[in-house]
Amino acid sequence: MAKKKENIRNFSIIAHIDHGKSTLADRLLEKTESVAVRDMTEQLLDDMDLERERGITIKAHAVKLNYKAKDGEEYELNLIDTPGHVDFNYEVSRSLAACEGAVLIVDASQGVEAQTLANTYLALDHDLEIVPVINKIDLPAADPERVAAEVEDVIGLECMDAPRVSAKTGENIEAVLEKIVSDIPAPLDSDDSKPLRALVFDSVYDNYKGVIVYVRVVDGKIKAGDTMRMMATGAEFTVVEVGYMRATSMESAKELTAGEVGYITASIKTVGDARVGDTVTTAEYPASEPLPGYRKVNPMVFCGVYPADGADYENLRDALEKLQLNDAALSYEPETSGALGFGFRCGFLGLLHLEIIQERLEREYDLDLVTTIPSVVYKIHLTDGTVLEIDNPTNYPDPAYIDYSEEPITKANIYAPNEYVGAIMDLCQERRGVFKDMTYVTPDRVDIAYELPLNEIIYDFFDVLKSRTKGYASFDYEIKGYERSNLVKLDVLLNGDAVDALSFIIHSDKAYGRARKIAEKLKEHIPRQMFEIPVQIAIGGKVIARETIKAMRKDVLAKCYGGDITRKKKLLEKQKEGKKRMRHFGTVEVPQEAFMAVLKLDE
Amino acid sequence: MRSDSLGYDDYTACVLESLEDWNEKIGRKADTLYLGGGTPSLIGGKNVAMIVRRAKELFDVDGEITVECNPSAIDDDFFETVAKAWVNRISLGMQSAVDSERKKLGRSADRARITDCITNARKAGIENITLDIMLGVPGQTMESLKESVDFCLESGVPHISAYMLKLEEGTYYYYNAEKLNLPDEDTTADMYLFLSEKLTENGFEHYEISNFAKPGYEGKHNLKYWNGEEYLGIGPSAHSFIDGDRFFYPRDIKSFSIGEEPIADGTGGDEEEYIMLRLRLKQGLVFKEYYEKYHKNLSDEVIEKAKLFEKQGLVTVNDTSIALTREGFLLSNTIISELIYV
């Protein structure tokens, strides 16, 4: 199977969310007859239900397409689909590193958006050849010429001969394939004779095969029977199978050679052993240097995850274990809460990642969960010089011993039509943002740069931004580093008892406002009980907000339905069962909605 | 009862037939008889009289015989007819003495009609009359409640029931609660306490959560429910408790009329149930009676829990019994479920 490297093209598709990435991928599959039309489900590459519903790609995927171009040659096109959210930036960067080029999709009516730019810069960082494509020309509001001019102005990419397509109707898709062949370079630098260096751009767990490692072979070759070695961890495995990802199946192959994209299986037990970004080599003929760019991704956002029913603790642990098989970025360790019992402290890349994991736990594992307020990692410098990294308010030290605190700060860019500048600046100001820069990318679109504390954007920043800009603003961020900050810990007391699960760390300027809101929300969502319940929010011992939940007055089933005693009994049983599902804090019963309400304060 | 599916006379025949069957099956004496379900008066005085006579004969009833009446669906000679058949107690579905409130509850009879009913019943020789008052109904205020209470007191009836409107899922009230101008929880609770105080001042005893009586006029039939005694219910939706078993007839008239068997509803009479029922009474749960019934003492756990509620003034606990206070009655669901379920 001697293949001509000249005929291989490795590429990604990059786009702002909703600009049609998955749909274009579908059309490419169809056009290359990689998938029979009858097997075509919408957005084939997004194979998790969640991905289709949310319209985003969560995991990277890859597929090999065979295309006979107009020059008469048969080409092997490897499409590597990248995740489409800032939470997964590292995965995106590894997928891009596996390619020589990227197809950049721009919506013919919306034009350049935040992630268009962010992803383009990321692709340029990896020296990728960028092939712009103007999509959605079927829309009434489409203005491909204006958008093409915008791409040239803003990004500086030659765009006048970019294919104008409609991925939805399939119009002009072939032009995209021809562009990929003509503009994206073949992996000619890849050399079969060198020691193996294959970049892991994704790995997924399969019940039968163990971990399936998706790689781009940069140098060398690999085949079944070789001893593969992960260069970051040193772990070694005997290769069971190598092959290619086709649209609807895996196609095993004799070997993978330099320049190719494919998979390796080797009875690997967890994706943690084949992390994204790591380099695979062989023990027989090892490479001396790994490929650049590996880093272990660290969770940025933490929260407690507890089963609503304590009896589900074991099930939750099993579920997390299974999810982690497929998601090296998810971390979890057991923790206990006086309020919530036994659960886990979980770490996530961002809030979207958190929501996805939570939804998968609830849907795929049928678990009822209570999650605590998400927290970032704070660095607390104590007077004795020690530095604590705190991701759980419970571990917040006594303020008397704190010298100073630091919190993570992000560099954020917001792109929007200029009429929303005021609204965006107000929002960033409210979120303790520091204005850095504003540039007009076009006469009526601006790029506003702010430094924003991560803890101000993890809850609901993007949602609020969208609502205040009628959905027109887009947003992107990266971590800048830690900066000194004036932090305090807020405690929630119900009937005088602190509820650990509701504590959180906040900037002191925000403490009073938030405390008042929390008290109001709790009053609204905790049902009246047999006695009056003071709701207090305190910093240290000082109460800064207070509400009172009045005692319940009436809970009586007066009418007897002609001797229907069973019905009465069932009602009381149901009532008691309902109470069991509530969380007990001392004598106070708190329904789960109350926790959720505190999380979503700004709605 | 719907007249389109089955005539009143046909229905009466079904009830009579069922009475015969049950008498054959269980053949025992009864000391009270109750024709309920809101508007049994609908089938007419003659049919009611026929059923009462036959039941009295078959089950040898020699005590309280009550018929519920809807004042807006009643013949002029009704009371006279049923009184001749030994009916000695009338439950009159008033709900409110304020015409506008009653109208909102779907009752067309005005206050004068209610007064007429009371007069007619007395003329027929029935002076044991009970009126009901609904609490927490649309548009009701403390003032309008006073009007209903005064009406009851002035009418001189010896028994009054008071029920709180419960918003049950699936009903019109439940889905329209927002726009119905319902009194809030606190007001409704205050109404209940006011009613209880006012009636007590006027010689009534608040002997059960929703019932008030002059001495000697407690509803003997309903007391059987709260005392865990047996009863036989005949007709659609009627519930029975016989020989430890609970069962009931399905709701539709059709299946009752073609003689379908009642549906089993589990066993009854256990300790939890007894506690639940007895705590509805002012007299409460008497330790000695509990011991005689179950041959064991009430668990310390229940008594300890009750003492916690006593601190809040919701329960009284002494050496002989546990009983709910007036305020406790208002919170009886919570208190009872706490006491009987772990």
Coordinates of N, CA, C and O in Angstrom, one line a residue, chain A residues 528 530-531 550 552-570 572-573 575-576 579-580 589, chain B residues 163-164 166 168 185-186 189-190 210 226 231 239 246 265 270 273 276 280 309 312 314 329-335 338 341:
Chain A
R528 N -42.2 27.6 53.7 CA -42.5 27.9 55.1 C -42.5 26.6 55.9 O -43.0 25.6 55.5
M530 N -42.3 24.6 60.2 CA -43.1 24.7 61.4 C -42.6 25.8 62.3 O -43.3 26.1 63.3
F531 N -41.5 26.4 62.0 CA -41.1 27.5 62.8 C -40.5 28.6 62.0 O -40.2 28.4 60.8
K550 N -41.2 33.1 57.3 CA -42.2 33.0 58.4 C -42.6 31.5 58.6 O -42.5 30.7 57.8
M552 N -44.9 28.3 59.0 CA -46.0 27.8 58.2 C -47.2 27.9 59.1 O -47.2 27.7 60.3
R553 N -48.4 28.2 58.5 CA -49.6 28.4 59.3 C -50.6 27.2 59.1 O -51.4 26.9 59.9
K554 N -50.6 26.8 57.8 CA -51.7 25.9 57.4 C -51.2 24.8 56.6 O -50.6 24.9 55.6
D555 N -51.5 23.6 57.0 CA -51.2 22.4 56.3 C -52.1 21.3 56.8 O -51.8 20.5 57.7
V556 N -53.3 21.3 56.3 CA -54.3 20.4 56.8 C -55.2 19.9 55.8 O -55.5 20.5 54.8
L557 N -55.5 18.6 55.9 CA -56.4 18.0 55.0 C -57.8 17.8 55.7 O -58.0 16.9 56.5
A558 N -58.6 18.8 55.5 CA -59.8 18.9 56.3 C -60.9 17.9 55.9 O -61.5 17.2 56.7
K559 N -61.1 17.8 54.6 CA -62.3 17.1 54.1 C -61.9 15.6 54.1 O -60.9 15.1 53.8
C560 N -62.9 14.8 54.6 CA -62.7 13.4 54.5 C -63.7 12.9 53.4 O -64.9 13.1 53.4
Y561 N -63.1 12.3 52.4 CA -63.9 11.9 51.2 C -64.6 10.6 51.5 O -64.1 9.5 51.2
G562 N -65.7 10.7 52.2 CA -66.6 9.5 52.5 C -65.8 8.3 53.0 O -66.0 7.2 52.5
G563 N -65.0 8.5 53.9 CA -64.3 7.4 54.5 C -63.1 6.9 53.7 O -62.6 5.8 54.0
D564 N -62.6 7.7 52.8 CA -61.5 7.3 52.0 C -60.2 7.5 52.8 O -59.5 8.5 52.6
I565 N -59.9 6.6 53.7 CA -58.8 6.7 54.6 C -57.5 6.5 53.9 O -56.5 7.1 54.2
T566 N -57.5 5.5 53.0 CA -56.3 5.2 52.3 C -55.7 6.4 51.6 O -54.5 6.7 51.6
R567 N -56.6 7.2 51.0 CA -56.1 8.4 50.3 C -55.4 9.4 51.2 O -54.4 9.9 50.9
K568 N -56.0 9.5 52.4 CA -55.4 10.4 53.4 C -54.0 9.9 53.7 O -53.1 10.7 53.9
K569 N -54.0 8.6 54.0 CA -52.7 8.0 54.4 C -51.6 8.2 53.3 O -50.5 8.6 53.6
K570 N -52.1 8.0 52.1 CA -51.1 8.1 51.0 C -50.6 9.6 50.9 O -49.4 9.8 50.6
L572 N -50.2 11.7 53.3 CA -49.3 12.0 54.3 C -47.9 11.3 54.0 O -46.9 11.8 54.2
E573 N -48.0 10.1 53.5 CA -46.8 9.4 53.1 C -46.0 10.1 52.0 O -44.8 10.3 52.1
Q575 N -46.2 13.3 51.5 CA -45.6 14.5 52.1 C -44.3 14.2 52.8 O -43.3 14.9 52.6
K576 N -44.3 13.1 53.5 CA -43.1 12.7 54.2 C -42.0 12.3 53.2 O -40.8 12.7 53.4
K579 N -40.4 15.3 51.9 CA -39.4 15.9 52.8 C -38.1 15.2 52.8 O -37.0 15.8 53.0
K580 N -38.2 13.8 52.6 CA -36.9 13.1 52.5 C -36.0 13.6 51.4 O -34.8 13.5 51.5
E589 N -35.5 22.3 56.4 CA -35.5 21.5 55.2 C -35.4 22.4 53.9 O -36.2 23.4 53.8
Chain B
Y163 N -64.5 23.6 56.2 CA -63.5 23.0 55.4 C -62.7 24.1 54.7 O -63.3 25.1 54.3
M164 N -61.4 23.8 54.5 CA -60.6 24.8 53.8 C -60.5 24.4 52.3 O -60.3 23.2 52.0
K166 N -59.1 23.3 49.2 CA -57.7 22.8 48.9 C -57.5 22.8 47.4 O -58.4 22.4 46.6
E168 N -56.4 21.4 44.5 CA -55.9 20.1 44.0 C -55.5 20.1 42.6 O -56.3 20.6 41.8
E185 N -52.3 32.2 52.7 CA -52.2 31.2 53.8 C -52.5 31.7 55.2 O -53.2 31.2 56.0
D186 N -51.9 32.9 55.4 CA -52.0 33.5 56.8 C -53.4 33.9 57.1 O -54.0 33.6 58.2
A189 N -55.6 30.8 57.6 CA -55.3 30.3 59.0 C -56.0 31.1 60.0 O -56.6 30.6 61.0
D190 N -55.9 32.4 59.9 CA -56.6 33.3 60.8 C -58.1 33.1 60.8 O -58.7 33.2 61.9
S210 N -62.4 19.5 61.6 CA -63.3 20.4 60.8 C -64.7 20.4 61.3 O -65.6 20.8 60.6
W226 N -63.0 8.2 62.5 CA -61.9 8.7 63.3 C -61.5 7.7 64.4 O -60.4 7.7 64.9
Y231 N -67.3 0.3 58.5 CA -68.4 0.9 57.8 C -68.5 0.3 56.4 O -67.5 -0.1 55.8
H239 N -66.6 4.2 49.9 CA -65.5 3.4 50.5 C -66.0 2.6 51.7 O -66.9 3.1 52.4
R246 N -60.0 -2.6 53.4 CA -60.6 -1.4 52.8 C -60.8 -1.7 51.3 O -60.1 -2.3 50.6
D265 N -58.5 -2.2 48.5 CA -57.7 -1.0 48.7 C -56.8 -1.2 49.9 O -56.6 -0.4 50.7
D270 N -54.2 -0.4 61.0 CA -53.0 -0.6 61.7 C -52.7 0.6 62.7 O -53.5 1.5 62.7
E273 N -52.4 4.2 61.1 CA -53.6 4.7 60.7 C -54.5 5.2 61.9 O -55.1 6.2 61.8
M276 N -53.1 8.4 63.1 CA -53.5 9.5 62.2 C -55.0 9.9 62.4 O -55.3 11.1 62.4
R280 N -57.1 13.5 64.8 CA -58.0 14.5 64.2 C -59.0 15.0 65.2 O -59.7 16.0 65.1
F309 N -43.3 19.1 69.5 CA -44.3 19.9 69.0 C -45.1 20.7 70.1 O -45.6 21.7 69.9
Q312 N -43.9 24.1 70.8 CA -44.4 25.1 69.8 C -45.9 25.4 70.0 O -46.5 26.1 69.3
L314 N -48.3 23.3 69.6 CA -49.1 22.6 68.6 C -49.8 21.4 69.1 O -50.7 20.9 68.5
F329 N -54.1 21.7 64.9 CA -55.1 21.2 63.8 C -54.7 21.8 62.5 O -54.7 21.1 61.5
L330 N -54.4 23.1 62.5 CA -54.0 23.7 61.2 C -52.8 23.2 60.5 O -52.6 23.3 59.3
L331 N -51.9 22.6 61.3 CA -50.7 22.0 60.8 C -50.7 20.5 60.9 O -49.7 19.8 61.0
S332 N -51.9 19.9 60.9 CA -52.0 18.5 61.3 C -51.3 17.6 60.3 O -50.8 16.5 60.7
N333 N -51.3 17.9 59.0 CA -50.6 17.0 58.0 C -49.1 16.8 58.4 O -48.6 15.7 58.5
T334 N -48.5 17.9 58.6 CA -47.1 17.9 59.0 C -46.9 17.1 60.3 O -46.0 16.3 60.4
I335 N -47.6 17.5 61.3 CA -47.4 16.9 62.6 C -47.7 15.4 62.6 O -46.9 14.6 63.0
E338 N -45.1 13.5 60.7 CA -43.8 13.4 61.4 C -43.9 12.4 62.5 O -43.0 11.7 62.8
Y341 N -44.4 8.6 60.6 CA -43.4 8.0 59.7 C -42.0 8.4 60.1 O -41.8 9.5 60.6

